[in-house]
Every structure is written in structure tokens, then in C-alpha cells.
């Protein structure tokens, strides 16, 4: 499969074309199954995906793509999985079951902490963090020891309405978060996979850091946003 490309297709279909053990690093943030987004105080949704499976369907689907990710990752590779917890009926629905169902070994649970969450009702403590699960396949994984000092709580601002990197995607994650992951856990020229590419943040960070990338995204609109970002002359200034 050609690298440095975002394929506008279902990732489960697309990953079938990636050979076993050929990817050095996986970084992704999947749809959270929240049935849409609340952004800048407004309800928003994905372009062509309703993000509204039953819990059982969502777990089954997650297990399915985890299996594919496990297959394509090299034994020395790492997999960073950014997800948000969700309270419903006073229960935390995700993400902890993922760890139990995953074929990977869990190395870290990073807390991504941020200073603002402007769209939340003032009825309880504001949510100010998400998780980044760090998975490995074997103990022979690559990790640059200079990065261990950052610890497992990372304070990195979310992409705000006035951020330079901001696009029209409702769930864009910040370049700074992804750059730290790519720099610490892969080498120059290695291959980074993001099965849920959205606005292309993983691809942009990979290009900035001289890594190859491959990605999938269902929505043509988001693929266009991502390709436009990748073609920007100012990409290295973001
Ligand atoms: C949380 S967003 C990713 C945002 C991305 N990290 C960014 O910075 O823009 C998840 C994305 O997955 C896409 N998606 C949903 N189901 C998919 C599938 N089966 N295959 C590929 N992409 C899918 C959605 O359209 C959405 O853009």
C-alpha cells in the first residue's frame, strides 16, 4: 500500500491491504460513540458517521479493529490510543473495558490534561482530561528514554477556536500531543498509522517529523481538510 496517503475508506477494509508486522507506530483517536459532539457550546456531529452504536456493537467493532491493528504492528511497535471516559447513568462506560479486551499489553495510561472545557454545564466538576492508553506487543518495543521525564500526566492545550491549527473537524486533537508521541516512540523514516485520520493531525505531525504515514478516513470532507493541511506551505510552522 502506498504510504504518505490518506485513503478515503473504512479502516477495517483498508487495513486488510497492510501486510502483517509492517507498521512502526499507531496513533489514533477513534469515534467515542457519543452520538455527536459538543464543541464551542454547540452540538455538532461527524460529517458522514452518526457515532451511535449500541454498547455491544461498539465493543465488538473496537475488538475487530484492535485485532487488525495488532496484526499490522511490528513486534517493536507501540500503539497510542486516545479516548475519553463517558458517564452515563452514574457509571463510567468507557474506556476501561478496552484494556481487558485488547490483545496488546498495556504499558502506560497517560492522562492528557487541559485547562479549559468551555461547553460543560456547571453542575459538577468540569472534565479536564482524557486518556491516552499506551499499548505494546512485546517487551522489545522502541522508546526514546529522553522522553520518560514527561511522566504520565501531560498538560497540553486542546485545539481552541482561535488556534492556528484549527480546522472544521469537530474532534481535532492537537499537534503537540501527537508530536510528543511520534518523537518518543518512532525513528525518522518509520511508518505511522492512524486508522481514524479525521482532519489529518497524525499525518501532519508525521510529515513535520520526517516519518511516513498511512491513514484512513470515511468522510470525503475530512479527507479534503487533511490533504489541504498537508499541502500547506506553512505546515512546518504549525
Ligand atoms: C475522533 S475523530 C479523529 C480526529 C483526528 N484525531 C483529528 O485530529 O482530526 C474520528 C474519525 O474517525 C472517522 N471514522 C469513523 N468510522 C470510521 C471508519 N470505520 N473508518 C475510517 N474512519 C472512520 C470519523 O469520520 C472521524 O473523522
PDB file of C-alpha atoms and ligand atoms in Angstrom:
ATOM      1  CA  UNK A   1       0.000   0.000   0.000  1.00  0.00           C
ATOM      2  CA  UNK A   2       1.301   3.423  -0.902  1.00  0.00           C
ATOM      3  CA  UNK A   3       2.490   5.472   2.073  1.00  0.00           C
ATOM      4  CA  UNK A   4       2.113   9.206   2.788  1.00  0.00           C
ATOM      5  CA  UNK A   5      -1.508   8.904   1.778  1.00  0.00           C
ATOM      6  CA  UNK A   6      -4.876   9.155   3.457  1.00  0.00           C
ATOM      7  CA  UNK A   7      -7.343   6.682   1.991  1.00  0.00           C
ATOM      8  CA  UNK A   8     -10.949   7.786   1.986  1.00  0.00           C
ATOM      9  CA  UNK A   9     -12.409   4.472   3.132  1.00  0.00           C
ATOM     10  CA  UNK A  10     -13.421   2.293   6.070  1.00  0.00           C
ATOM     11  CA  UNK A  11     -10.316   1.466   8.073  1.00  0.00           C
ATOM     12  CA  UNK A  12     -11.295  -2.182   8.519  1.00  0.00           C
ATOM     13  CA  UNK A  13     -11.410  -2.584   4.751  1.00  0.00           C
ATOM     14  CA  UNK A  14      -8.254  -0.550   4.214  1.00  0.00           C
ATOM     15  CA  UNK A  15      -6.149  -2.316   6.813  1.00  0.00           C
ATOM     16  CA  UNK A  16      -6.684  -5.628   5.019  1.00  0.00           C
ATOM     17  CA  UNK A  17      -4.209  -4.309   2.470  1.00  0.00           C
ATOM     18  CA  UNK A  18      -1.460  -3.616   5.028  1.00  0.00           C
ATOM     19  CA  UNK A  19       0.975  -6.523   5.442  1.00  0.00           C
ATOM     20  CA  UNK A  20       1.467  -8.206   8.846  1.00  0.00           C
ATOM     21  CA  UNK A  21       4.034  -6.549  11.119  1.00  0.00           C
ATOM     22  CA  UNK A  22       4.796  -3.632   8.806  1.00  0.00           C
ATOM     23  CA  UNK A  23       3.846  -0.562  10.892  1.00  0.00           C
ATOM     24  CA  UNK A  24       6.219   1.031  13.418  1.00  0.00           C
ATOM     25  CA  UNK A  25       3.761   3.151  15.386  1.00  0.00           C
ATOM     26  CA  UNK A  26      -0.018   3.505  15.629  1.00  0.00           C
ATOM     27  CA  UNK A  27      -1.568   6.726  16.919  1.00  0.00           C
ATOM     28  CA  UNK A  28      -5.287   7.266  16.896  1.00  0.00           C
ATOM     29  CA  UNK A  29      -8.387   8.686  18.436  1.00  0.00           C
ATOM     30  CA  UNK A  30     -11.463   6.697  17.416  1.00  0.00           C
ATOM     31  CA  UNK A  31     -15.069   7.885  17.383  1.00  0.00           C
ATOM     32  CA  UNK A  32     -16.138   7.772  21.050  1.00  0.00           C
ATOM     33  CA  UNK A  33     -19.699   6.583  20.346  1.00  0.00           C
ATOM     34  CA  UNK A  34     -21.137   9.696  21.980  1.00  0.00           C
ATOM     35  CA  UNK A  35     -23.625  10.273  19.158  1.00  0.00           C
ATOM     36  CA  UNK A  36     -22.044  13.594  18.262  1.00  0.00           C
ATOM     37  CA  UNK A  37     -20.017  16.357  19.820  1.00  0.00           C
ATOM     38  CA  UNK A  38     -20.406  19.378  21.866  1.00  0.00           C
ATOM     39  CA  UNK A  39     -17.984  21.962  20.594  1.00  0.00           C
ATOM     40  CA  UNK A  40     -17.716  25.664  21.449  1.00  0.00           C
ATOM     41  CA  UNK A  41     -21.053  25.345  23.222  1.00  0.00           C
ATOM     42  CA  UNK A  42     -22.824  23.897  20.176  1.00  0.00           C
ATOM     43  CA  UNK A  43     -23.919  20.376  19.384  1.00  0.00           C
ATOM     44  CA  UNK A  44     -22.026  19.038  16.419  1.00  0.00           C
ATOM     45  CA  UNK A  45     -21.697  15.723  14.616  1.00  0.00           C
ATOM     46  CA  UNK A  46     -19.364  13.944  12.250  1.00  0.00           C
ATOM     47  CA  UNK A  47     -19.844  14.508   8.531  1.00  0.00           C
ATOM     48  CA  UNK A  48     -20.920  11.010   7.481  1.00  0.00           C
ATOM     49  CA  UNK A  49     -20.877   8.936  10.610  1.00  0.00           C
ATOM     50  CA  UNK A  50     -23.557   9.008  13.300  1.00  0.00           C
ATOM     51  CA  UNK A  51     -21.328   7.674  16.113  1.00  0.00           C
ATOM     52  CA  UNK A  52     -24.248   5.973  17.748  1.00  0.00           C
ATOM     53  CA  UNK A  53     -23.842   2.196  18.043  1.00  0.00           C
ATOM     54  CA  UNK A  54     -25.240   0.122  20.875  1.00  0.00           C
ATOM     55  CA  UNK A  55     -22.631  -0.553  23.570  1.00  0.00           C
ATOM     56  CA  UNK A  56     -22.360  -4.160  22.392  1.00  0.00           C
ATOM     57  CA  UNK A  57     -21.856  -3.152  18.756  1.00  0.00           C
ATOM     58  CA  UNK A  58     -19.264  -0.569  19.743  1.00  0.00           C
ATOM     59  CA  UNK A  59     -17.289  -3.070  21.825  1.00  0.00           C
ATOM     60  CA  UNK A  60     -17.446  -5.677  19.076  1.00  0.00           C
ATOM     61  CA  UNK A  61     -16.304  -3.166  16.487  1.00  0.00           C
ATOM     62  CA  UNK A  62     -13.467  -1.961  18.731  1.00  0.00           C
ATOM     63  CA  UNK A  63     -12.290  -5.535  19.233  1.00  0.00           C
ATOM     64  CA  UNK A  64     -12.373  -6.044  15.464  1.00  0.00           C
ATOM     65  CA  UNK A  65     -10.142  -3.115  14.599  1.00  0.00           C
ATOM     66  CA  UNK A  66      -7.833  -3.791  17.577  1.00  0.00           C
ATOM     67  CA  UNK A  67      -7.208  -7.245  16.080  1.00  0.00           C
ATOM     68  CA  UNK A  68      -6.236  -5.680  12.767  1.00  0.00           C
ATOM     69  CA  UNK A  69      -4.018  -3.098  14.480  1.00  0.00           C
ATOM     70  CA  UNK A  70      -2.304  -5.902  16.378  1.00  0.00           C
ATOM     71  CA  UNK A  71      -1.697  -7.787  13.157  1.00  0.00           C
ATOM     72  CA  UNK A  72      -0.130  -4.863  11.271  1.00  0.00           C
ATOM     73  CA  UNK A  73       2.070  -3.548  14.113  1.00  0.00           C
ATOM     74  CA  UNK A  74       5.704  -4.660  14.276  1.00  0.00           C
ATOM     75  CA  UNK A  75       6.725  -6.512  17.469  1.00  0.00           C
ATOM     76  CA  UNK A  76       8.876  -3.457  18.302  1.00  0.00           C
ATOM     77  CA  UNK A  77       5.997  -1.032  17.747  1.00  0.00           C
ATOM     78  CA  UNK A  78       3.780   0.945  20.101  1.00  0.00           C
ATOM     79  CA  UNK A  79       0.116   1.861  19.878  1.00  0.00           C
ATOM     80  CA  UNK A  80      -1.204   5.111  21.410  1.00  0.00           C
ATOM     81  CA  UNK A  81      -4.965   5.177  21.820  1.00  0.00           C
ATOM     82  CA  UNK A  82      -6.602   8.470  22.836  1.00  0.00           C
ATOM     83  CA  UNK A  83     -10.093   8.143  24.274  1.00  0.00           C
ATOM     84  CA  UNK A  84     -12.399   9.989  26.617  1.00  0.00           C
ATOM     85  CA  UNK A  85     -14.317   8.489  29.518  1.00  0.00           C
ATOM     86  CA  UNK A  86     -18.070   8.809  29.489  1.00  0.00           C
ATOM     87  CA  UNK A  87     -20.521   8.865  32.339  1.00  0.00           C
ATOM     88  CA  UNK A  88     -23.997   7.519  31.774  1.00  0.00           C
ATOM     89  CA  UNK A  89     -26.482   6.576  34.485  1.00  0.00           C
ATOM     90  CA  UNK A  90     -23.743   7.300  37.022  1.00  0.00           C
ATOM     91  CA  UNK A  91     -21.471   4.660  35.510  1.00  0.00           C
ATOM     92  CA  UNK A  92     -18.226   5.172  33.624  1.00  0.00           C
ATOM     93  CA  UNK A  93     -18.908   3.463  30.290  1.00  0.00           C
ATOM     94  CA  UNK A  94     -15.596   3.662  28.547  1.00  0.00           C
ATOM     95  CA  UNK A  95     -12.724   3.194  28.244  1.00  0.00           C
ATOM     96  CA  UNK A  96     -11.578   0.678  30.821  1.00  0.00           C
ATOM     97  CA  UNK A  97     -13.086  -2.427  29.227  1.00  0.00           C
ATOM     98  CA  UNK A  98     -10.805  -1.817  26.240  1.00  0.00           C
ATOM     99  CA  UNK A  99      -7.794  -2.869  28.258  1.00  0.00           C
ATOM    100  CA  UNK A 100      -9.386  -6.184  29.200  1.00  0.00           C
ATOM    101  CA  UNK A 101     -10.431  -6.982  25.647  1.00  0.00           C
ATOM    102  CA  UNK A 102      -7.231  -5.844  23.982  1.00  0.00           C
ATOM    103  CA  UNK A 103      -4.707  -8.323  22.549  1.00  0.00           C
ATOM    104  CA  UNK A 104      -1.966  -5.768  23.361  1.00  0.00           C
ATOM    105  CA  UNK A 105      -0.080  -5.384  26.643  1.00  0.00           C
ATOM    106  CA  UNK A 106      -0.785  -2.130  28.497  1.00  0.00           C
ATOM    107  CA  UNK A 107       2.377  -0.115  29.188  1.00  0.00           C
ATOM    108  CA  UNK A 108       1.006   3.234  30.425  1.00  0.00           C
ATOM    109  CA  UNK A 109      -2.212   5.125  30.907  1.00  0.00           C
ATOM    110  CA  UNK A 110      -1.365   8.721  30.190  1.00  0.00           C
ATOM    111  CA  UNK A 111      -3.632  11.466  31.445  1.00  0.00           C
ATOM    112  CA  UNK A 112      -3.921  14.242  28.890  1.00  0.00           C
ATOM    113  CA  UNK A 113      -4.819  17.268  30.999  1.00  0.00           C
ATOM    114  CA  UNK A 114      -6.079  20.584  29.649  1.00  0.00           C
ATOM    115  CA  UNK A 115      -7.095  23.875  31.138  1.00  0.00           C
ATOM    116  CA  UNK A 116     -10.460  24.511  29.565  1.00  0.00           C
ATOM    117  CA  UNK A 117     -13.670  22.754  28.680  1.00  0.00           C
ATOM    118  CA  UNK A 118     -15.976  25.621  27.769  1.00  0.00           C
ATOM    119  CA  UNK A 119     -19.057  23.661  26.782  1.00  0.00           C
ATOM    120  CA  UNK A 120     -19.957  21.904  30.004  1.00  0.00           C
ATOM    121  CA  UNK A 121     -22.907  22.587  32.323  1.00  0.00           C
ATOM    122  CA  UNK A 122     -21.917  23.885  35.768  1.00  0.00           C
ATOM    123  CA  UNK A 123     -23.470  21.009  37.666  1.00  0.00           C
ATOM    124  CA  UNK A 124     -20.305  19.189  38.697  1.00  0.00           C
ATOM    125  CA  UNK A 125     -16.515  19.452  38.464  1.00  0.00           C
ATOM    126  CA  UNK A 126     -15.537  20.250  34.904  1.00  0.00           C
ATOM    127  CA  UNK A 127     -13.930  17.373  32.984  1.00  0.00           C
ATOM    128  CA  UNK A 128     -10.356  18.364  32.276  1.00  0.00           C
ATOM    129  CA  UNK A 129      -8.699  15.216  30.994  1.00  0.00           C
ATOM    130  CA  UNK A 130      -8.759  12.374  28.523  1.00  0.00           C
ATOM    131  CA  UNK A 131      -6.735   9.172  28.419  1.00  0.00           C
ATOM    132  CA  UNK A 132      -4.012   8.004  26.124  1.00  0.00           C
ATOM    133  CA  UNK A 133      -3.511   4.277  26.537  1.00  0.00           C
ATOM    134  CA  UNK A 134      -0.065   3.091  25.536  1.00  0.00           C
ATOM    135  CA  UNK A 135      -0.038  -0.457  24.243  1.00  0.00           C
ATOM    136  CA  UNK A 136       2.820  -2.711  23.155  1.00  0.00           C
ATOM    137  CA  UNK A 137       3.083  -6.123  21.519  1.00  0.00           C
ATOM    138  CA  UNK A 138       6.300  -7.281  23.151  1.00  0.00           C
ATOM    139  CA  UNK A 139       8.893  -6.084  25.651  1.00  0.00           C
ATOM    140  CA  UNK A 140      11.186  -5.354  22.741  1.00  0.00           C
ATOM    141  CA  UNK A 141       9.462  -2.046  21.904  1.00  0.00           C
ATOM    142  CA  UNK A 142      11.255   1.136  20.793  1.00  0.00           C
ATOM    143  CA  UNK A 143      11.077   4.091  23.212  1.00  0.00           C
ATOM    144  CA  UNK A 144      13.415   7.096  23.355  1.00  0.00           C
ATOM    145  CA  UNK A 145      14.441   7.300  27.027  1.00  0.00           C
ATOM    146  CA  UNK A 146      14.849  11.108  26.883  1.00  0.00           C
ATOM    147  CA  UNK A 147      11.055  11.375  26.948  1.00  0.00           C
ATOM    148  CA  UNK A 148      10.420   9.345  30.122  1.00  0.00           C
ATOM    149  CA  UNK A 149      10.836  12.571  32.140  1.00  0.00           C
ATOM    150  CA  UNK A 150       7.494  13.915  30.885  1.00  0.00           C
ATOM    151  CA  UNK A 151       5.784  11.378  33.105  1.00  0.00           C
ATOM    152  CA  UNK A 152       2.249  10.157  32.613  1.00  0.00           C
ATOM    153  CA  UNK A 153       0.342  13.421  33.053  1.00  0.00           C
ATOM    154  CA  UNK A 154       0.684  15.665  30.020  1.00  0.00           C
ATOM    155  CA  UNK A 155      -0.628  19.197  30.156  1.00  0.00           C
ATOM    156  CA  UNK A 156      -1.278  20.141  26.533  1.00  0.00           C
ATOM    157  CA  UNK A 157      -3.990  22.613  25.458  1.00  0.00           C
ATOM    158  CA  UNK A 158      -6.873  21.357  23.339  1.00  0.00           C
ATOM    159  CA  UNK A 159      -7.343  22.882  19.898  1.00  0.00           C
ATOM    160  CA  UNK A 160      -9.352  26.022  20.592  1.00  0.00           C
ATOM    161  CA  UNK A 161     -11.465  28.169  18.257  1.00  0.00           C
ATOM    162  CA  UNK A 162      -8.588  30.632  17.789  1.00  0.00           C
ATOM    163  CA  UNK A 163      -5.777  28.042  17.472  1.00  0.00           C
ATOM    164  CA  UNK A 164      -3.567  28.389  14.407  1.00  0.00           C
ATOM    165  CA  UNK A 165      -4.005  24.702  13.589  1.00  0.00           C
ATOM    166  CA  UNK A 166      -7.785  24.652  13.964  1.00  0.00           C
ATOM    167  CA  UNK A 167      -9.846  23.084  11.121  1.00  0.00           C
ATOM    168  CA  UNK A 168     -13.543  22.377  10.708  1.00  0.00           C
ATOM    169  CA  UNK A 169     -13.276  18.867  12.116  1.00  0.00           C
ATOM    170  CA  UNK A 170     -15.310  18.522  15.346  1.00  0.00           C
ATOM    171  CA  UNK A 171     -12.780  16.386  17.234  1.00  0.00           C
ATOM    172  CA  UNK A 172      -9.335  17.506  16.158  1.00  0.00           C
ATOM    173  CA  UNK A 173      -6.522  16.618  18.547  1.00  0.00           C
ATOM    174  CA  UNK A 174      -3.515  18.953  18.972  1.00  0.00           C
ATOM    175  CA  UNK A 175      -0.309  18.559  17.002  1.00  0.00           C
ATOM    176  CA  UNK A 176       1.754  18.965  20.169  1.00  0.00           C
ATOM    177  CA  UNK A 177       0.221  15.817  21.684  1.00  0.00           C
ATOM    178  CA  UNK A 178       0.911  13.745  18.594  1.00  0.00           C
ATOM    179  CA  UNK A 179       4.398  15.132  18.041  1.00  0.00           C
ATOM    180  CA  UNK A 180       5.417  14.033  21.539  1.00  0.00           C
ATOM    181  CA  UNK A 181       4.141  10.530  20.808  1.00  0.00           C
ATOM    182  CA  UNK A 182       5.816  10.277  17.402  1.00  0.00           C
ATOM    183  CA  UNK A 183       9.151  11.696  18.574  1.00  0.00           C
ATOM    184  CA  UNK A 184       9.338   9.458  21.630  1.00  0.00           C
ATOM    185  CA  UNK A 185       8.179   6.243  20.046  1.00  0.00           C
ATOM    186  CA  UNK A 186       9.454   6.098  16.463  1.00  0.00           C
ATOM    187  CA  UNK A 187      12.515   6.947  14.419  1.00  0.00           C
ATOM    188  CA  UNK A 188      12.966   9.065  11.327  1.00  0.00           C
ATOM    189  CA  UNK A 189      11.540   7.471   8.134  1.00  0.00           C
ATOM    190  CA  UNK A 190       9.484   4.926  10.099  1.00  0.00           C
ATOM    191  CA  UNK A 191       5.824   4.276   9.309  1.00  0.00           C
ATOM    192  CA  UNK A 192       2.988   5.732  11.416  1.00  0.00           C
ATOM    193  CA  UNK A 193      -0.602   4.510  11.012  1.00  0.00           C
ATOM    194  CA  UNK A 194      -3.783   6.328  12.023  1.00  0.00           C
ATOM    195  CA  UNK A 195      -6.944   4.364  11.131  1.00  0.00           C
ATOM    196  CA  UNK A 196      -9.239   7.309  12.070  1.00  0.00           C
ATOM    197  CA  UNK A 197      -7.414  10.187  10.463  1.00  0.00           C
ATOM    198  CA  UNK A 198     -10.098  12.889  10.800  1.00  0.00           C
ATOM    199  CA  UNK A 199      -8.527  16.237   9.931  1.00  0.00           C
ATOM    200  CA  UNK A 200      -5.134  14.610   9.358  1.00  0.00           C
ATOM    201  CA  UNK A 201      -3.318  15.642  12.544  1.00  0.00           C
ATOM    202  CA  UNK A 202      -1.299  12.408  12.706  1.00  0.00           C
ATOM    203  CA  UNK A 203      -0.316  12.811   9.048  1.00  0.00           C
ATOM    204  CA  UNK A 204       0.703  16.452   9.522  1.00  0.00           C
ATOM    205  CA  UNK A 205       2.805  15.628  12.606  1.00  0.00           C
ATOM    206  CA  UNK A 206       4.410  12.695  10.759  1.00  0.00           C
ATOM    207  CA  UNK A 207       5.320  14.927   7.837  1.00  0.00           C
ATOM    208  CA  UNK A 208       6.747  17.571  10.169  1.00  0.00           C
ATOM    209  CA  UNK A 209       8.906  14.924  11.853  1.00  0.00           C
ATOM    210  CA  UNK A 210      10.017  13.111   8.712  1.00  0.00           C
ATOM    211  CA  UNK A 211       8.036   9.935   9.316  1.00  0.00           C
ATOM    212  CA  UNK A 212       5.997   8.092   6.706  1.00  0.00           C
ATOM    213  CA  UNK A 213       2.292   7.799   7.351  1.00  0.00           C
ATOM    214  CA  UNK A 214      -0.737   5.941   6.196  1.00  0.00           C
ATOM    215  CA  UNK A 215      -4.285   6.687   7.249  1.00  0.00           C
ATOM    216  CA  UNK A 216      -7.965   6.003   6.682  1.00  0.00           C
ATOM    217  CA  UNK A 217     -10.938   8.295   6.982  1.00  0.00           C
ATOM    218  CA  UNK A 218     -14.553   7.641   5.991  1.00  0.00           C
ATOM    219  CA  UNK A 219     -15.502  11.213   5.215  1.00  0.00           C
ATOM    220  CA  UNK A 220     -14.511  12.851   1.949  1.00  0.00           C
ATOM    221  CA  UNK A 221     -14.910  16.265   3.584  1.00  0.00           C
ATOM    222  CA  UNK A 222     -12.374  15.386   6.327  1.00  0.00           C
ATOM    223  CA  UNK A 223     -10.003  13.813   3.791  1.00  0.00           C
ATOM    224  CA  UNK A 224     -10.106  17.084   1.862  1.00  0.00           C
ATOM    225  CA  UNK A 225      -9.370  19.055   5.045  1.00  0.00           C
ATOM    226  CA  UNK A 226      -6.456  16.744   5.832  1.00  0.00           C
ATOM    227  CA  UNK A 227      -4.994  16.908   2.329  1.00  0.00           C
ATOM    228  CA  UNK A 228      -5.252  20.681   2.341  1.00  0.00           C
ATOM    229  CA  UNK A 229      -3.383  20.813   5.654  1.00  0.00           C
ATOM    230  CA  UNK A 230      -0.692  18.523   4.280  1.00  0.00           C
ATOM    231  CA  UNK A 231      -0.218  20.718   1.230  1.00  0.00           C
ATOM    232  CA  UNK A 232       0.131  23.963   3.201  1.00  0.00           C
ATOM    233  CA  UNK A 233       3.417  25.776   2.696  1.00  0.00           C
ATOM    234  CA  UNK A 234       3.341  26.738   6.371  1.00  0.00           C
ATOM    235  CA  UNK A 235       2.942  23.171   7.614  1.00  0.00           C
ATOM    236  CA  UNK A 236       6.288  23.236   9.436  1.00  0.00           C
ATOM    237  CA  UNK A 237       5.307  26.361  11.376  1.00  0.00           C
ATOM    238  CA  UNK A 238       2.213  24.829  12.969  1.00  0.00           C
TER     239      UNK A 238
HETATM  240  C1  LIG B   1     -12.191  11.330  16.854  1.00  0.00           C
HETATM  241  S1  LIG B   1     -12.171  11.573  15.129  1.00  0.00           S
HETATM  242  C2  LIG B   1     -10.434  11.666  14.766  1.00  0.00           C
HETATM  243  C3  LIG B   1      -9.922  13.075  14.807  1.00  0.00           C
HETATM  244  C4  LIG B   1      -8.454  13.209  14.472  1.00  0.00           C
HETATM  245  N1  LIG B   1      -7.624  12.656  15.524  1.00  0.00           N
HETATM  246  C5  LIG B   1      -8.074  14.667  14.210  1.00  0.00           C
HETATM  247  O1  LIG B   1      -7.131  15.176  14.832  1.00  0.00           O
HETATM  248  O2  LIG B   1      -8.752  15.296  13.393  1.00  0.00           O
HETATM  249  C6  LIG B   1     -12.625  10.032  14.457  1.00  0.00           C
HETATM  250  C7  LIG B   1     -12.762   9.995  12.930  1.00  0.00           C
HETATM  251  O3  LIG B   1     -13.000   8.654  12.526  1.00  0.00           O
HETATM  252  C8  LIG B   1     -13.775   8.685  11.328  1.00  0.00           C
HETATM  253  N2  LIG B   1     -14.325   7.322  11.171  1.00  0.00           N
HETATM  254  C9  LIG B   1     -15.405   6.777  11.774  1.00  0.00           C
HETATM  255  N3  LIG B   1     -15.537   5.488  11.425  1.00  0.00           N
HETATM  256  C10 LIG B   1     -14.518   5.191  10.578  1.00  0.00           C
HETATM  257  C11 LIG B   1     -14.107   4.028   9.889  1.00  0.00           C
HETATM  258  N4  LIG B   1     -14.779   2.883  10.015  1.00  0.00           N
HETATM  259  N5  LIG B   1     -13.010   4.081   9.104  1.00  0.00           N
HETATM  260  C12 LIG B   1     -12.310   5.244   8.967  1.00  0.00           C
HETATM  261  N6  LIG B   1     -12.656   6.394   9.595  1.00  0.00           N
HETATM  262  C13 LIG B   1     -13.751   6.377  10.395  1.00  0.00           C
HETATM  263  C14 LIG B   1     -14.790   9.785  11.586  1.00  0.00           C
HETATM  264  O4  LIG B   1     -15.298  10.297  10.369  1.00  0.00           O
HETATM  265  C15 LIG B   1     -13.912  10.807  12.358  1.00  0.00           C
HETATM  266  O5  LIG B   1     -13.385  11.782  11.484  1.00  0.00           O
END
